[in-house]
Amino acid sequence: MSNIEQTLSIIKPDAVERNLDNEIKEIFRNKGFKIIKEKKIQIEKSEAEKFYKVHETKPFYSDLCSYLSSGPIVVMILEKEKGVLANRELMGATNPKDAEEGTLRKKYGISIDKNSVHGSDSLENAKIEIDFFFKD
Ligand code: CMP
């Protein structure tokens, strides 16, 4: 049985602002991810609040949503064998300080907020997050 999975990736404002989006997309492709769909957009804070609703009780929720809506982002559907976990491994730990060598957050992340990329944390959430950005 095939284990091909789709997952949602976001290149966050700090990385797009530094023109790192093409470089990051190239890393995904080199690691065997297919970019099935992509778009560069800027979202409203109210949309970020919906996207990050699971975090609504966290103290950092408002800042997080302000940040995600502060500038252009690139949202992508990535596809690969066991893609959800593969993407999380390539991203590295949430806090760039804890991220391992060779991960995107180690290479590009500035802080726990400006950690350059987001990726779905489970197959179930990947479907929800893909629908959020790509359901027509
Ligand atoms: P992300 O994977 O996009 O999911 C939620 C984001 O909240 C996370 O990356 C971080 O950028 C941000 N964040 C800010 N503060 C924290 C924190 N204390 N713990 C976890 N995530 C945080």
PDB file of C-alpha atoms and ligand atoms in Angstrom:
ATOM      1  CA  MET A   1       0.000   0.000   0.000  1.00  0.00           C
ATOM      2  CA  SER A   2       1.235   3.481  -0.815  1.00  0.00           C
ATOM      3  CA  ASN A   3       2.077   5.818   2.045  1.00  0.00           C
ATOM      4  CA  ILE A   4       2.012   8.943  -0.077  1.00  0.00           C
ATOM      5  CA  GLU A   5       0.615  11.792   2.035  1.00  0.00           C
ATOM      6  CA  GLN A   6      -0.165  15.424   1.404  1.00  0.00           C
ATOM      7  CA  THR A   7       0.631  18.038   4.023  1.00  0.00           C
ATOM      8  CA  LEU A   8       0.326  21.799   4.282  1.00  0.00           C
ATOM      9  CA  SER A   9       3.416  23.961   4.426  1.00  0.00           C
ATOM     10  CA  ILE A  10       3.575  27.702   5.002  1.00  0.00           C
ATOM     11  CA  ILE A  11       6.634  29.814   4.344  1.00  0.00           C
ATOM     12  CA  LYS A  12       6.086  32.510   6.970  1.00  0.00           C
ATOM     13  CA  PRO A  13       6.466  36.301   6.642  1.00  0.00           C
ATOM     14  CA  ASP A  14      10.028  36.412   8.038  1.00  0.00           C
ATOM     15  CA  ALA A  15      11.270  34.085   5.290  1.00  0.00           C
ATOM     16  CA  VAL A  16       9.261  35.607   2.439  1.00  0.00           C
ATOM     17  CA  GLU A  17      10.453  39.057   3.530  1.00  0.00           C
ATOM     18  CA  ARG A  18      14.060  37.851   3.186  1.00  0.00           C
ATOM     19  CA  ASN A  19      13.266  36.417  -0.272  1.00  0.00           C
ATOM     20  CA  LEU A  20      13.945  32.888   0.926  1.00  0.00           C
ATOM     21  CA  ASP A  21      10.813  31.324  -0.581  1.00  0.00           C
ATOM     22  CA  ASN A  22      12.417  30.024  -3.775  1.00  0.00           C
ATOM     23  CA  GLU A  23      15.407  28.669  -1.876  1.00  0.00           C
ATOM     24  CA  ILE A  24      13.121  26.879   0.607  1.00  0.00           C
ATOM     25  CA  LYS A  25      10.947  25.463  -2.188  1.00  0.00           C
ATOM     26  CA  GLU A  26      14.101  24.123  -3.847  1.00  0.00           C
ATOM     27  CA  ILE A  27      15.070  22.361  -0.600  1.00  0.00           C
ATOM     28  CA  PHE A  28      11.632  20.717  -0.446  1.00  0.00           C
ATOM     29  CA  ARG A  29      11.990  19.518  -4.052  1.00  0.00           C
ATOM     30  CA  ASN A  30      15.532  18.252  -3.455  1.00  0.00           C
ATOM     31  CA  LYS A  31      14.257  16.285  -0.462  1.00  0.00           C
ATOM     32  CA  GLY A  32      11.717  14.560  -2.696  1.00  0.00           C
ATOM     33  CA  PHE A  33       8.589  16.603  -1.991  1.00  0.00           C
ATOM     34  CA  LYS A  34       6.286  17.428  -4.886  1.00  0.00           C
ATOM     35  CA  ILE A  35       4.730  20.872  -4.667  1.00  0.00           C
ATOM     36  CA  ILE A  36       1.191  20.063  -5.766  1.00  0.00           C
ATOM     37  CA  LYS A  37      -0.256  23.571  -5.345  1.00  0.00           C
ATOM     38  CA  GLU A  38       1.189  26.848  -4.116  1.00  0.00           C
ATOM     39  CA  LYS A  39       0.173  30.465  -3.786  1.00  0.00           C
ATOM     40  CA  LYS A  40       1.650  33.630  -2.328  1.00  0.00           C
ATOM     41  CA  ILE A  41      -0.986  35.486  -0.327  1.00  0.00           C
ATOM     42  CA  GLN A  42      -1.442  37.839   2.583  1.00  0.00           C
ATOM     43  CA  ILE A  43      -4.203  36.960   5.025  1.00  0.00           C
ATOM     44  CA  GLU A  44      -6.249  39.014   7.474  1.00  0.00           C
ATOM     45  CA  LYS A  45      -5.692  38.580  11.196  1.00  0.00           C
ATOM     46  CA  SER A  46      -9.227  37.128  11.456  1.00  0.00           C
ATOM     47  CA  GLU A  47      -8.229  34.371   9.002  1.00  0.00           C
ATOM     48  CA  ALA A  48      -5.031  33.656  10.946  1.00  0.00           C
ATOM     49  CA  GLU A  49      -7.191  33.344  14.067  1.00  0.00           C
ATOM     50  CA  LYS A  50      -9.276  30.674  12.336  1.00  0.00           C
ATOM     51  CA  PHE A  51      -6.207  28.866  11.039  1.00  0.00           C
ATOM     52  CA  TYR A  52      -4.520  28.774  14.466  1.00  0.00           C
ATOM     53  CA  LYS A  53      -7.757  28.179  16.431  1.00  0.00           C
ATOM     54  CA  VAL A  54      -6.202  25.164  18.218  1.00  0.00           C
ATOM     55  CA  HIS A  55      -3.895  27.662  19.942  1.00  0.00           C
ATOM     56  CA  GLU A  56      -6.620  30.101  21.001  1.00  0.00           C
ATOM     57  CA  THR A  57      -6.110  29.529  24.727  1.00  0.00           C
ATOM     58  CA  LYS A  58      -2.337  30.014  24.529  1.00  0.00           C
ATOM     59  CA  PRO A  59      -0.783  33.256  25.760  1.00  0.00           C
ATOM     60  CA  PHE A  60       0.993  33.755  22.424  1.00  0.00           C
ATOM     61  CA  TYR A  61      -2.181  33.363  20.292  1.00  0.00           C
ATOM     62  CA  SER A  62      -2.830  37.024  19.492  1.00  0.00           C
ATOM     63  CA  ASP A  63       0.813  37.789  18.654  1.00  0.00           C
ATOM     64  CA  LEU A  64       1.009  34.631  16.557  1.00  0.00           C
ATOM     65  CA  CYS A  65      -2.029  35.641  14.508  1.00  0.00           C
ATOM     66  CA  SER A  66      -0.806  39.227  14.104  1.00  0.00           C
ATOM     67  CA  TYR A  67       2.496  37.878  12.915  1.00  0.00           C
ATOM     68  CA  LEU A  68       1.127  35.404  10.352  1.00  0.00           C
ATOM     69  CA  SER A  69      -0.983  38.188   8.846  1.00  0.00           C
ATOM     70  CA  SER A  70       1.820  40.790   8.926  1.00  0.00           C
ATOM     71  CA  GLY A  71       3.127  40.149   5.408  1.00  0.00           C
ATOM     72  CA  PRO A  72       3.026  37.823   2.422  1.00  0.00           C
ATOM     73  CA  ILE A  73       3.251  34.074   3.006  1.00  0.00           C
ATOM     74  CA  VAL A  74       3.613  31.148   0.607  1.00  0.00           C
ATOM     75  CA  VAL A  75       1.193  28.281   1.243  1.00  0.00           C
ATOM     76  CA  MET A  76       1.851  24.943  -0.408  1.00  0.00           C
ATOM     77  CA  ILE A  77       0.441  21.448  -0.620  1.00  0.00           C
ATOM     78  CA  LEU A  78       3.449  19.139  -0.367  1.00  0.00           C
ATOM     79  CA  GLU A  79       3.332  15.458  -1.275  1.00  0.00           C
ATOM     80  CA  LYS A  80       5.758  12.704  -0.379  1.00  0.00           C
ATOM     81  CA  GLU A  81       5.938   9.198   1.095  1.00  0.00           C
ATOM     82  CA  LYS A  82       4.956   9.702   4.775  1.00  0.00           C
ATOM     83  CA  GLY A  83       4.913  13.387   3.906  1.00  0.00           C
ATOM     84  CA  VAL A  84       3.503  14.733   7.189  1.00  0.00           C
ATOM     85  CA  LEU A  85       6.354  13.371   9.307  1.00  0.00           C
ATOM     86  CA  ALA A  86       8.961  13.978   6.586  1.00  0.00           C
ATOM     87  CA  ASN A  87       7.999  17.647   6.521  1.00  0.00           C
ATOM     88  CA  ARG A  88       8.127  17.943  10.311  1.00  0.00           C
ATOM     89  CA  GLU A  89      11.578  16.364  10.337  1.00  0.00           C
ATOM     90  CA  LEU A  90      12.826  18.704   7.637  1.00  0.00           C
ATOM     91  CA  MET A  91      11.425  21.738   9.526  1.00  0.00           C
ATOM     92  CA  GLY A  92      13.021  20.836  12.867  1.00  0.00           C
ATOM     93  CA  ALA A  93      11.971  21.894  16.361  1.00  0.00           C
ATOM     94  CA  THR A  94       9.487  24.772  16.781  1.00  0.00           C
ATOM     95  CA  ASN A  95      12.129  26.873  18.489  1.00  0.00           C
ATOM     96  CA  PRO A  96      15.067  27.389  16.086  1.00  0.00           C
ATOM     97  CA  LYS A  97      17.379  27.307  19.141  1.00  0.00           C
ATOM     98  CA  ASP A  98      16.438  23.639  19.633  1.00  0.00           C
ATOM     99  CA  ALA A  99      16.382  22.678  15.946  1.00  0.00           C
ATOM    100  CA  GLU A 100      18.925  20.209  14.628  1.00  0.00           C
ATOM    101  CA  GLU A 101      21.581  20.952  11.989  1.00  0.00           C
ATOM    102  CA  GLY A 102      20.248  20.563   8.493  1.00  0.00           C
ATOM    103  CA  THR A 103      16.674  21.558   9.373  1.00  0.00           C
ATOM    104  CA  LEU A 104      14.912  24.560   7.882  1.00  0.00           C
ATOM    105  CA  ARG A 105      14.286  26.236  11.227  1.00  0.00           C
ATOM    106  CA  LYS A 106      17.930  25.824  12.240  1.00  0.00           C
ATOM    107  CA  LYS A 107      19.041  27.327   8.944  1.00  0.00           C
ATOM    108  CA  TYR A 108      16.512  30.139   8.578  1.00  0.00           C
ATOM    109  CA  GLY A 109      14.581  30.587  11.830  1.00  0.00           C
ATOM    110  CA  ILE A 110      15.108  33.776  13.829  1.00  0.00           C
ATOM    111  CA  SER A 111      13.017  33.098  16.944  1.00  0.00           C
ATOM    112  CA  ILE A 112      10.185  30.886  18.148  1.00  0.00           C
ATOM    113  CA  ASP A 113       7.730  33.295  16.487  1.00  0.00           C
ATOM    114  CA  LYS A 114       9.759  33.978  13.355  1.00  0.00           C
ATOM    115  CA  ASN A 115      10.528  30.323  12.759  1.00  0.00           C
ATOM    116  CA  SER A 116      10.220  30.599   8.959  1.00  0.00           C
ATOM    117  CA  VAL A 117       7.967  27.628   8.236  1.00  0.00           C
ATOM    118  CA  HIS A 118       4.787  25.944   9.439  1.00  0.00           C
ATOM    119  CA  GLY A 119       3.830  22.359   8.724  1.00  0.00           C
ATOM    120  CA  SER A 120       0.792  20.245   9.609  1.00  0.00           C
ATOM    121  CA  ASP A 121       1.369  18.121  12.717  1.00  0.00           C
ATOM    122  CA  SER A 122      -0.794  15.121  11.754  1.00  0.00           C
ATOM    123  CA  LEU A 123      -2.475  13.614   8.717  1.00  0.00           C
ATOM    124  CA  GLU A 124      -5.860  14.650  10.123  1.00  0.00           C
ATOM    125  CA  ASN A 125      -4.759  18.273  10.545  1.00  0.00           C
ATOM    126  CA  ALA A 126      -3.068  18.240   7.129  1.00  0.00           C
ATOM    127  CA  LYS A 127      -6.461  17.595   5.505  1.00  0.00           C
ATOM    128  CA  ILE A 128      -8.077  20.374   7.538  1.00  0.00           C
ATOM    129  CA  GLU A 129      -5.245  22.839   6.812  1.00  0.00           C
ATOM    130  CA  ILE A 130      -5.147  21.993   3.071  1.00  0.00           C
ATOM    131  CA  ASP A 131      -8.901  22.580   2.873  1.00  0.00           C
ATOM    132  CA  PHE A 132      -8.498  25.849   4.756  1.00  0.00           C
ATOM    133  CA  PHE A 133      -6.257  27.346   2.084  1.00  0.00           C
ATOM    134  CA  PHE A 134      -7.143  25.432  -1.064  1.00  0.00           C
ATOM    135  CA  LYS A 135     -10.839  24.534  -0.940  1.00  0.00           C
ATOM    136  CA  ASP A 136     -12.427  26.416  -3.840  1.00  0.00           C
TER     137      ASP A 136
HETATM  138  P1  CMP B   1       3.819  26.759  14.142  1.00  0.00           P
HETATM  139  O1  CMP B   1       4.346  25.401  13.789  1.00  0.00           O
HETATM  140  O2  CMP B   1       3.404  27.635  13.017  1.00  0.00           O
HETATM  141  O3  CMP B   1       2.577  26.576  15.129  1.00  0.00           O
HETATM  142  C1  CMP B   1       2.214  27.557  16.062  1.00  0.00           C
HETATM  143  C2  CMP B   1       3.251  28.616  16.226  1.00  0.00           C
HETATM  144  O4  CMP B   1       3.190  29.353  17.414  1.00  0.00           O
HETATM  145  C3  CMP B   1       4.633  27.983  16.245  1.00  0.00           C
HETATM  146  O5  CMP B   1       4.960  27.512  14.966  1.00  0.00           O
HETATM  147  C4  CMP B   1       5.485  29.149  16.765  1.00  0.00           C
HETATM  148  O6  CMP B   1       5.968  29.970  15.717  1.00  0.00           O
HETATM  149  C5  CMP B   1       4.470  29.977  17.578  1.00  0.00           C
HETATM  150  N1  CMP B   1       4.814  30.065  18.999  1.00  0.00           N
HETATM  151  C6  CMP B   1       5.049  31.190  19.663  1.00  0.00           C
HETATM  152  N2  CMP B   1       5.316  30.946  20.963  1.00  0.00           N
HETATM  153  C7  CMP B   1       5.247  29.616  21.121  1.00  0.00           C
HETATM  154  C8  CMP B   1       5.424  28.741  22.233  1.00  0.00           C
HETATM  155  N3  CMP B   1       5.740  29.192  23.447  1.00  0.00           N
HETATM  156  N4  CMP B   1       5.280  27.411  22.022  1.00  0.00           N
HETATM  157  C9  CMP B   1       4.944  26.927  20.791  1.00  0.00           C
HETATM  158  N5  CMP B   1       4.762  27.728  19.694  1.00  0.00           N
HETATM  159  C10 CMP B   1       4.915  29.050  19.853  1.00  0.00           C
END
